[in-house]
PDB file of C-alpha atoms in Angstrom:
ATOM      1  CA  UNK E   1     -67.918 162.728 126.017  1.00 85.00           C
ATOM      2  CA  UNK E   2     -71.400 162.187 124.366  1.00 95.00           C
ATOM      3  CA  UNK E   3     -73.650 158.668 125.393  1.00 97.00           C
ATOM      4  CA  UNK E   4     -76.537 158.097 123.136  1.00 97.00           C
ATOM      5  CA  UNK E   5     -79.579 157.264 125.316  1.00 96.00           C
ATOM      6  CA  UNK E   6     -82.753 156.103 122.572  1.00 94.00           C
ATOM      7  CA  UNK E   7     -81.169 157.995 120.257  1.00 93.00           C
ATOM      8  CA  UNK E   8     -80.629 161.606 122.439  1.00 92.00           C
ATOM      9  CA  UNK E   9     -77.008 162.691 122.804  1.00 96.00           C
ATOM     10  CA  UNK E  10     -76.099 163.317 126.197  1.00 97.00           C
ATOM     11  CA  UNK E  11     -73.227 165.685 126.757  1.00 97.00           C
ATOM     12  CA  UNK E  12     -71.117 165.019 129.722  1.00 97.00           C
ATOM     13  CA  UNK E  13     -68.593 167.413 129.179  1.00 95.00           C
ATOM     14  CA  UNK E  14     -71.094 169.945 131.547  1.00 96.00           C
ATOM     15  CA  UNK E  15     -71.655 167.057 134.664  1.00 98.00           C
ATOM     16  CA  UNK E  16     -74.751 165.596 134.598  1.00 98.00           C
ATOM     17  CA  UNK E  17     -76.503 163.948 137.445  1.00 98.00           C
ATOM     18  CA  UNK E  18     -78.603 160.954 138.726  1.00 98.00           C
ATOM     19  CA  UNK E  19     -81.301 160.212 141.070  1.00 97.00           C
ATOM     20  CA  UNK E  20     -81.178 156.574 143.257  1.00 95.00           C
ATOM     21  CA  UNK E  21     -84.605 154.950 143.436  1.00 93.00           C
ATOM     22  CA  UNK E  22     -84.810 151.791 145.353  1.00 87.00           C
ATOM     23  CA  UNK E  23     -87.584 149.495 145.127  1.00 86.00           C
ATOM     24  CA  UNK E  24     -86.033 147.244 147.961  1.00 76.00           C
ATOM     25  CA  UNK E  25     -87.185 146.519 151.088  1.00 69.00           C
ATOM     26  CA  UNK E  26     -83.191 146.439 152.676  1.00 51.00           C
ATOM     27  CA  UNK E  27     -81.159 149.261 151.236  1.00 50.00           C
ATOM     28  CA  UNK E  28     -78.901 151.208 153.257  1.00 48.00           C
ATOM     29  CA  UNK E  29     -80.746 154.329 153.325  1.00 51.00           C
ATOM     30  CA  UNK E  30     -83.520 154.459 151.694  1.00 51.00           C
ATOM     31  CA  UNK E  31     -85.167 150.563 152.480  1.00 48.00           C
ATOM     32  CA  UNK E  32     -88.777 149.959 151.734  1.00 55.00           C
ATOM     33  CA  UNK E  33     -89.638 154.123 151.541  1.00 63.00           C
ATOM     34  CA  UNK E  34     -90.912 153.788 147.355  1.00 67.00           C
ATOM     35  CA  UNK E  35     -93.619 150.833 147.962  1.00 72.00           C
ATOM     36  CA  UNK E  36     -96.659 151.839 146.327  1.00 84.00           C
ATOM     37  CA  UNK E  37     -97.523 153.725 142.710  1.00 89.00           C
ATOM     38  CA  UNK E  38     -97.695 157.008 144.141  1.00 90.00           C
ATOM     39  CA  UNK E  39     -95.054 156.726 146.751  1.00 89.00           C
ATOM     40  CA  UNK E  40     -92.792 155.864 143.107  1.00 92.00           C
ATOM     41  CA  UNK E  41     -94.086 158.588 141.528  1.00 94.00           C
ATOM     42  CA  UNK E  42     -93.993 161.501 143.573  1.00 94.00           C
ATOM     43  CA  UNK E  43     -90.480 160.469 143.912  1.00 93.00           C
ATOM     44  CA  UNK E  44     -89.658 160.343 140.234  1.00 96.00           C
ATOM     45  CA  UNK E  45     -91.435 163.253 139.975  1.00 97.00           C
ATOM     46  CA  UNK E  46     -89.318 165.229 142.846  1.00 97.00           C
ATOM     47  CA  UNK E  47     -86.295 163.873 141.001  1.00 98.00           C
ATOM     48  CA  UNK E  48     -86.429 164.494 137.816  1.00 98.00           C
ATOM     49  CA  UNK E  49     -88.264 168.673 138.875  1.00 98.00           C
ATOM     50  CA  UNK E  50     -84.495 169.091 140.693  1.00 98.00           C
ATOM     51  CA  UNK E  51     -82.201 168.988 138.011  1.00 98.00           C
ATOM     52  CA  UNK E  52     -82.054 164.931 137.601  1.00 98.00           C
ATOM     53  CA  UNK E  53     -80.646 164.090 133.436  1.00 98.00           C
ATOM     54  CA  UNK E  54     -81.182 160.025 134.662  1.00 98.00           C
ATOM     55  CA  UNK E  55     -82.914 158.263 137.597  1.00 98.00           C
ATOM     56  CA  UNK E  56     -81.301 154.730 138.198  1.00 97.00           C
ATOM     57  CA  UNK E  57     -83.824 152.002 139.170  1.00 95.00           C
ATOM     58  CA  UNK E  58     -82.353 149.327 141.558  1.00 89.00           C
ATOM     59  CA  UNK E  59     -84.438 146.276 142.824  1.00 87.00           C
ATOM     60  CA  UNK E  60     -81.939 144.544 143.952  1.00 85.00           C
ATOM     61  CA  UNK E  61     -80.232 145.321 147.543  1.00 75.00           C
ATOM     62  CA  UNK E  62     -76.200 145.471 147.201  1.00 72.00           C
ATOM     63  CA  UNK E  63     -75.500 146.700 150.445  1.00 69.00           C
ATOM     64  CA  UNK E  64     -72.945 145.082 152.491  1.00 69.00           C
ATOM     65  CA  UNK E  65     -74.279 141.778 153.658  1.00 64.00           C
ATOM     66  CA  UNK E  66     -77.421 142.689 152.073  1.00 63.00           C
ATOM     67  CA  UNK E  67     -79.967 139.218 151.204  1.00 75.00           C
ATOM     68  CA  UNK E  68     -79.586 137.741 148.088  1.00 81.00           C
ATOM     69  CA  UNK E  69     -82.913 136.949 145.826  1.00 85.00           C
ATOM     70  CA  UNK E  70     -83.335 135.117 143.106  1.00 91.00           C
ATOM     71  CA  UNK E  71     -83.603 136.445 139.070  1.00 93.00           C
ATOM     72  CA  UNK E  72     -87.367 135.925 138.560  1.00 94.00           C
ATOM     73  CA  UNK E  73     -87.793 137.913 142.158  1.00 91.00           C
ATOM     74  CA  UNK E  74     -85.170 140.905 140.363  1.00 92.00           C
ATOM     75  CA  UNK E  75     -87.514 141.195 137.573  1.00 94.00           C
ATOM     76  CA  UNK E  76     -91.084 140.810 139.511  1.00 91.00           C
ATOM     77  CA  UNK E  77     -89.789 144.003 142.032  1.00 89.00           C
ATOM     78  CA  UNK E  78     -88.156 146.300 138.894  1.00 93.00           C
ATOM     79  CA  UNK E  79     -90.716 144.781 135.445  1.00 94.00           C
ATOM     80  CA  UNK E  80     -93.602 146.595 136.686  1.00 93.00           C
ATOM     81  CA  UNK E  81     -91.773 149.584 138.170  1.00 94.00           C
ATOM     82  CA  UNK E  82     -90.461 150.351 134.171  1.00 96.00           C
ATOM     83  CA  UNK E  83     -93.258 150.469 132.849  1.00 96.00           C
ATOM     84  CA  UNK E  84     -94.820 152.978 135.272  1.00 95.00           C
ATOM     85  CA  UNK E  85     -91.920 155.159 134.539  1.00 96.00           C
ATOM     86  CA  UNK E  86     -92.033 155.256 131.345  1.00 97.00           C
ATOM     87  CA  UNK E  87     -96.326 155.255 130.869  1.00 97.00           C
ATOM     88  CA  UNK E  88     -95.676 158.854 133.429  1.00 97.00           C
ATOM     89  CA  UNK E  89     -92.952 160.201 132.425  1.00 98.00           C
ATOM     90  CA  UNK E  90     -92.886 159.148 128.544  1.00 97.00           C
ATOM     91  CA  UNK E  91     -89.155 161.357 127.621  1.00 96.00           C
ATOM     92  CA  UNK E  92     -87.210 159.587 131.010  1.00 98.00           C
ATOM     93  CA  UNK E  93     -84.256 158.429 130.756  1.00 98.00           C
ATOM     94  CA  UNK E  94     -84.407 155.362 132.702  1.00 98.00           C
ATOM     95  CA  UNK E  95     -80.871 152.965 134.652  1.00 98.00           C
ATOM     96  CA  UNK E  96     -80.970 149.258 135.557  1.00 97.00           C
ATOM     97  CA  UNK E  97     -79.207 148.671 138.281  1.00 95.00           C
ATOM     98  CA  UNK E  98     -78.486 145.142 137.259  1.00 96.00           C
ATOM     99  CA  UNK E  99     -75.283 142.663 136.975  1.00 95.00           C
ATOM    100  CA  UNK E 100     -77.673 139.936 135.325  1.00 97.00           C
ATOM    101  CA  UNK E 101     -78.225 139.794 131.396  1.00 97.00           C
ATOM    102  CA  UNK E 102     -81.848 138.305 131.395  1.00 97.00           C
ATOM    103  CA  UNK E 103     -82.956 141.400 133.870  1.00 97.00           C
ATOM    104  CA  UNK E 104     -80.832 143.975 131.733  1.00 98.00           C
ATOM    105  CA  UNK E 105     -82.137 142.352 128.009  1.00 98.00           C
ATOM    106  CA  UNK E 106     -86.423 142.902 129.667  1.00 97.00           C
ATOM    107  CA  UNK E 107     -85.517 146.090 131.288  1.00 97.00           C
ATOM    108  CA  UNK E 108     -84.406 147.261 128.208  1.00 98.00           C
ATOM    109  CA  UNK E 109     -87.212 146.267 126.529  1.00 97.00           C
ATOM    110  CA  UNK E 110     -89.789 148.057 128.608  1.00 97.00           C
ATOM    111  CA  UNK E 111     -88.059 150.979 128.093  1.00 97.00           C
ATOM    112  CA  UNK E 112     -84.598 150.981 129.688  1.00 98.00           C
ATOM    113  CA  UNK E 113     -82.249 153.254 128.286  1.00 98.00           C
ATOM    114  CA  UNK E 114     -79.128 152.403 130.369  1.00 98.00           C
ATOM    115  CA  UNK E 115     -77.365 149.413 132.197  1.00 98.00           C
ATOM    116  CA  UNK E 116     -75.547 149.772 135.553  1.00 98.00           C
ATOM    117  CA  UNK E 117     -73.381 146.557 136.140  1.00 97.00           C
ATOM    118  CA  UNK E 118     -71.962 146.978 139.808  1.00 94.00           C
ATOM    119  CA  UNK E 119     -70.303 143.468 139.272  1.00 94.00           C
ATOM    120  CA  UNK E 120     -68.860 145.066 136.044  1.00 95.00           C
ATOM    121  CA  UNK E 121     -69.466 142.044 133.948  1.00 95.00           C
ATOM    122  CA  UNK E 122     -68.112 139.821 137.189  1.00 93.00           C
ATOM    123  CA  UNK E 123     -71.123 137.720 137.692  1.00 93.00           C
ATOM    124  CA  UNK E 124     -72.659 137.669 134.684  1.00 96.00           C
ATOM    125  CA  UNK E 125     -71.014 135.912 131.647  1.00 96.00           C
ATOM    126  CA  UNK E 126     -73.653 136.832 128.972  1.00 98.00           C
ATOM    127  CA  UNK E 127     -73.916 140.958 130.112  1.00 98.00           C
ATOM    128  CA  UNK E 128     -71.638 142.021 127.032  1.00 98.00           C
ATOM    129  CA  UNK E 129     -72.898 140.120 124.635  1.00 98.00           C
ATOM    130  CA  UNK E 130     -76.188 141.471 125.510  1.00 98.00           C
ATOM    131  CA  UNK E 131     -75.069 145.005 126.125  1.00 98.00           C
ATOM    132  CA  UNK E 132     -73.495 144.719 122.389  1.00 98.00           C
ATOM    133  CA  UNK E 133     -77.114 143.701 121.646  1.00 97.00           C
ATOM    134  CA  UNK E 134     -79.196 146.080 123.039  1.00 97.00           C
ATOM    135  CA  UNK E 135     -76.962 149.166 122.310  1.00 96.00           C
ATOM    136  CA  UNK E 136     -77.004 151.652 125.081  1.00 98.00           C
ATOM    137  CA  UNK E 137     -74.451 152.542 127.819  1.00 98.00           C
ATOM    138  CA  UNK E 138     -73.016 150.629 130.217  1.00 98.00           C
ATOM    139  CA  UNK E 139     -71.898 151.618 133.163  1.00 98.00           C
ATOM    140  CA  UNK E 140     -69.033 148.745 134.475  1.00 98.00           C
ATOM    141  CA  UNK E 141     -68.120 149.246 138.140  1.00 97.00           C
ATOM    142  CA  UNK E 142     -64.888 147.555 139.859  1.00 96.00           C
ATOM    143  CA  UNK E 143     -66.401 145.698 142.835  1.00 92.00           C
ATOM    144  CA  UNK E 144     -64.511 143.187 145.185  1.00 88.00           C
ATOM    145  CA  UNK E 145     -66.232 140.055 146.517  1.00 75.00           C
ATOM    146  CA  UNK E 146     -70.052 140.382 146.379  1.00 73.00           C
ATOM    147  CA  UNK E 147     -72.489 142.021 148.300  1.00 74.00           C
ATOM    148  CA  UNK E 148     -72.944 139.204 150.835  1.00 68.00           C
ATOM    149  CA  UNK E 149     -69.055 139.161 151.297  1.00 73.00           C
ATOM    150  CA  UNK E 150     -67.405 141.881 149.681  1.00 69.00           C
ATOM    151  CA  UNK E 151     -66.988 143.881 153.357  1.00 79.00           C
ATOM    152  CA  UNK E 152     -65.693 140.856 154.220  1.00 77.00           C
ATOM    153  CA  UNK E 153     -61.577 141.501 154.632  1.00 83.00           C
ATOM    154  CA  UNK E 154     -61.033 143.724 151.735  1.00 87.00           C
ATOM    155  CA  UNK E 155     -57.599 143.345 150.625  1.00 91.00           C
ATOM    156  CA  UNK E 156     -55.307 145.682 147.709  1.00 94.00           C
ATOM    157  CA  UNK E 157     -51.446 145.928 146.982  1.00 95.00           C
ATOM    158  CA  UNK E 158     -52.098 149.327 145.062  1.00 97.00           C
ATOM    159  CA  UNK E 159     -55.692 149.816 144.640  1.00 96.00           C
ATOM    160  CA  UNK E 160     -55.133 152.905 142.071  1.00 98.00           C
ATOM    161  CA  UNK E 161     -53.179 150.287 139.731  1.00 97.00           C
ATOM    162  CA  UNK E 162     -55.662 147.416 140.395  1.00 96.00           C
ATOM    163  CA  UNK E 163     -59.150 148.774 140.022  1.00 97.00           C
ATOM    164  CA  UNK E 164     -57.610 150.826 137.013  1.00 98.00           C
ATOM    165  CA  UNK E 165     -55.919 148.054 135.404  1.00 97.00           C
ATOM    166  CA  UNK E 166     -59.465 146.331 136.040  1.00 96.00           C
ATOM    167  CA  UNK E 167     -60.891 148.117 133.841  1.00 98.00           C
ATOM    168  CA  UNK E 168     -58.995 148.187 131.281  1.00 97.00           C
ATOM    169  CA  UNK E 169     -59.554 145.104 130.342  1.00 97.00           C
ATOM    170  CA  UNK E 170     -63.340 145.384 130.355  1.00 97.00           C
ATOM    171  CA  UNK E 171     -63.167 148.139 128.204  1.00 98.00           C
ATOM    172  CA  UNK E 172     -60.744 146.118 125.902  1.00 97.00           C
ATOM    173  CA  UNK E 173     -63.676 143.629 125.836  1.00 98.00           C
ATOM    174  CA  UNK E 174     -66.158 145.786 125.296  1.00 98.00           C
ATOM    175  CA  UNK E 175     -64.658 147.559 122.243  1.00 97.00           C
ATOM    176  CA  UNK E 176     -64.490 144.201 120.440  1.00 97.00           C
ATOM    177  CA  UNK E 177     -67.441 143.437 121.348  1.00 97.00           C
ATOM    178  CA  UNK E 178     -68.292 147.138 119.720  1.00 97.00           C
ATOM    179  CA  UNK E 179     -70.072 148.832 122.550  1.00 97.00           C
ATOM    180  CA  UNK E 180     -69.617 152.078 122.222  1.00 93.00           C
ATOM    181  CA  UNK E 181     -70.873 154.046 125.336  1.00 97.00           C
ATOM    182  CA  UNK E 182     -69.399 153.018 128.399  1.00 98.00           C
ATOM    183  CA  UNK E 183     -69.301 154.822 131.157  1.00 98.00           C
ATOM    184  CA  UNK E 184     -67.144 153.708 134.767  1.00 98.00           C
ATOM    185  CA  UNK E 185     -67.822 153.371 138.416  1.00 98.00           C
ATOM    186  CA  UNK E 186     -64.602 152.831 140.882  1.00 98.00           C
ATOM    187  CA  UNK E 187     -67.335 151.856 143.302  1.00 96.00           C
ATOM    188  CA  UNK E 188     -67.005 153.591 145.979  1.00 97.00           C
ATOM    189  CA  UNK E 189     -67.984 150.817 149.465  1.00 92.00           C
ATOM    190  CA  UNK E 190     -67.925 147.930 147.279  1.00 92.00           C
ATOM    191  CA  UNK E 191     -65.115 145.561 148.746  1.00 91.00           C
ATOM    192  CA  UNK E 192     -63.184 148.364 149.956  1.00 94.00           C
ATOM    193  CA  UNK E 193     -61.729 150.347 153.922  1.00 95.00           C
ATOM    194  CA  UNK E 194     -62.180 153.740 154.124  1.00 96.00           C
ATOM    195  CA  UNK E 195     -59.058 154.273 153.521  1.00 96.00           C
ATOM    196  CA  UNK E 196     -59.269 152.537 150.317  1.00 97.00           C
ATOM    197  CA  UNK E 197     -62.462 154.958 149.211  1.00 97.00           C
ATOM    198  CA  UNK E 198     -60.260 158.157 150.467  1.00 98.00           C
ATOM    199  CA  UNK E 199     -57.664 156.966 148.101  1.00 98.00           C
ATOM    200  CA  UNK E 200     -59.782 156.160 145.344  1.00 98.00           C
ATOM    201  CA  UNK E 201     -61.517 159.661 145.761  1.00 98.00           C
ATOM    202  CA  UNK E 202     -58.494 162.167 146.061  1.00 98.00           C
ATOM    203  CA  UNK E 203     -56.866 160.411 143.017  1.00 98.00           C
ATOM    204  CA  UNK E 204     -59.906 160.016 141.233  1.00 98.00           C
ATOM    205  CA  UNK E 205     -58.822 162.014 138.165  1.00 98.00           C
ATOM    206  CA  UNK E 206     -56.122 159.461 137.603  1.00 98.00           C
ATOM    207  CA  UNK E 207     -58.703 157.859 135.976  1.00 98.00           C
ATOM    208  CA  UNK E 208     -59.448 159.619 133.074  1.00 96.00           C
ATOM    209  CA  UNK E 209     -56.956 158.503 131.618  1.00 97.00           C
ATOM    210  CA  UNK E 210     -59.116 155.632 130.163  1.00 98.00           C
ATOM    211  CA  UNK E 211     -61.080 158.010 128.281  1.00 96.00           C
ATOM    212  CA  UNK E 212     -63.916 156.692 129.662  1.00 98.00           C
ATOM    213  CA  UNK E 213     -67.458 159.262 131.419  1.00 98.00           C
ATOM    214  CA  UNK E 214     -66.656 158.310 135.010  1.00 98.00           C
ATOM    215  CA  UNK E 215     -69.744 158.340 137.581  1.00 98.00           C
ATOM    216  CA  UNK E 216     -69.498 158.704 141.485  1.00 98.00           C
ATOM    217  CA  UNK E 217     -71.516 157.020 143.297  1.00 97.00           C
ATOM    218  CA  UNK E 218     -70.724 158.173 147.356  1.00 97.00           C
ATOM    219  CA  UNK E 219     -74.053 159.328 148.319  1.00 97.00           C
ATOM    220  CA  UNK E 220     -74.552 158.850 151.705  1.00 95.00           C
ATOM    221  CA  UNK E 221     -71.802 156.098 152.068  1.00 95.00           C
ATOM    222  CA  UNK E 222     -70.387 154.399 155.166  1.00 94.00           C
ATOM    223  CA  UNK E 223     -66.965 156.163 154.231  1.00 96.00           C
ATOM    224  CA  UNK E 224     -68.778 159.246 155.499  1.00 98.00           C
ATOM    225  CA  UNK E 225     -70.712 158.604 157.903  1.00 97.00           C
ATOM    226  CA  UNK E 226     -68.623 156.754 159.837  1.00 97.00           C
ATOM    227  CA  UNK E 227     -65.713 159.402 159.327  1.00 98.00           C
ATOM    228  CA  UNK E 228     -67.934 161.780 161.159  1.00 98.00           C
ATOM    229  CA  UNK E 229     -69.046 158.970 164.005  1.00 98.00           C
ATOM    230  CA  UNK E 230     -72.123 160.128 162.490  1.00 97.00           C
ATOM    231  CA  UNK E 231     -75.973 158.617 161.467  1.00 95.00           C
ATOM    232  CA  UNK E 232     -76.781 158.056 157.535  1.00 94.00           C
ATOM    233  CA  UNK E 233     -79.549 160.704 157.448  1.00 94.00           C
ATOM    234  CA  UNK E 234     -76.707 162.857 158.722  1.00 97.00           C
ATOM    235  CA  UNK E 235     -74.240 162.486 156.079  1.00 97.00           C
ATOM    236  CA  UNK E 236     -75.794 164.864 154.012  1.00 97.00           C
ATOM    237  CA  UNK E 237     -73.385 167.598 153.658  1.00 98.00           C
ATOM    238  CA  UNK E 238     -70.670 165.164 153.815  1.00 98.00           C
ATOM    239  CA  UNK E 239     -71.968 163.941 150.590  1.00 98.00           C
ATOM    240  CA  UNK E 240     -72.026 167.386 148.826  1.00 98.00           C
ATOM    241  CA  UNK E 241     -68.227 168.052 150.187  1.00 98.00           C
ATOM    242  CA  UNK E 242     -67.027 164.255 148.389  1.00 98.00           C
ATOM    243  CA  UNK E 243     -69.244 165.016 145.671  1.00 98.00           C
ATOM    244  CA  UNK E 244     -68.149 168.091 144.791  1.00 98.00           C
ATOM    245  CA  UNK E 245     -64.181 166.742 145.078  1.00 98.00           C
ATOM    246  CA  UNK E 246     -65.160 164.128 143.123  1.00 98.00           C
ATOM    247  CA  UNK E 247     -66.649 166.927 140.500  1.00 98.00           C
ATOM    248  CA  UNK E 248     -62.486 168.710 140.618  1.00 98.00           C
ATOM    249  CA  UNK E 249     -61.373 165.551 140.155  1.00 98.00           C
ATOM    250  CA  UNK E 250     -62.883 164.849 137.145  1.00 98.00           C
ATOM    251  CA  UNK E 251     -66.764 163.582 137.421  1.00 98.00           C
ATOM    252  CA  UNK E 252     -69.102 163.574 134.623  1.00 98.00           C
ATOM    253  CA  UNK E 253     -72.129 161.896 136.617  1.00 98.00           C
ATOM    254  CA  UNK E 254     -73.373 162.190 140.659  1.00 98.00           C
ATOM    255  CA  UNK E 255     -75.168 159.263 141.245  1.00 98.00           C
ATOM    256  CA  UNK E 256     -77.516 160.542 144.396  1.00 98.00           C
ATOM    257  CA  UNK E 257     -79.913 159.992 146.758  1.00 95.00           C
ATOM    258  CA  UNK E 258     -81.141 163.675 147.117  1.00 97.00           C
ATOM    259  CA  UNK E 259     -80.793 165.585 143.812  1.00 98.00           C
ATOM    260  CA  UNK E 260     -81.128 169.226 144.563  1.00 98.00           C
ATOM    261  CA  UNK E 261     -77.857 169.398 146.425  1.00 98.00           C
ATOM    262  CA  UNK E 262     -75.910 167.452 143.744  1.00 98.00           C
ATOM    263  CA  UNK E 263     -77.170 169.977 140.791  1.00 98.00           C
ATOM    264  CA  UNK E 264     -76.682 172.503 143.257  1.00 98.00           C
ATOM    265  CA  UNK E 265     -73.112 171.501 143.436  1.00 98.00           C
ATOM    266  CA  UNK E 266     -72.821 170.798 139.608  1.00 98.00           C
ATOM    267  CA  UNK E 267     -74.012 174.206 138.899  1.00 98.00           C
ATOM    268  CA  UNK E 268     -71.135 175.775 141.367  1.00 98.00           C
ATOM    269  CA  UNK E 269     -68.299 173.591 139.864  1.00 98.00           C
ATOM    270  CA  UNK E 270     -69.255 174.153 136.370  1.00 97.00           C
ATOM    271  CA  UNK E 271     -68.802 178.702 137.597  1.00 97.00           C
ATOM    272  CA  UNK E 272     -64.971 177.860 137.120  1.00 94.00           C
TER     273      UNK E 272
END
């Protein structure tokens, strides 16, 4: 379980943590919080010092019902941040959260290391070809619908079977294009009810049969705070519990807002 990031082999047999940097004004937890160079640098420095292996940068909000923005606006938001971070932190491994092949290509050329696609290749027909050309690790996530409509009425006959089938088909296409490093993300909260989300978390280990590293992005999501009847700001403890369950069920990467707590969960997990 290794992936090649900018010539560095990252061993995922010991789980790693990916810190989230949202540079959108309307993300569900930290929207609008990091809108200056000083704030961005401070937050990334904090996450790296706390043990993040990767920093995931997103300029397109994918929260339920989020406003759609143009490709040009996404590029205008994200490219200066990638340039800033690679200058300040030359060894940084940046994951680019985008479903657009042009954004993927331009940000990798600016110093990005990984592409994290919420649509798993379903929203841009050129994405797989672009990834094959760039030869960078690619995170494919499952989503039913789009961020604008995904939570309207998500339905499945058998969610685990359907999500596994989606990944099997996409992995086959990527293998045909000789894409080497593919990571899967079941997409908690993306076109799924709370019951769907917990079913996926409970049976996450079944996804190991796909023979690809698993990323879990469950940090402070509504499946946690709605279940507890609390706010997103009060969902850190629930996040740590859910992350621990995910680790025990085979997750290789935790994508989180709170790096320190996730790294501590990994440290305890590694003692087992």
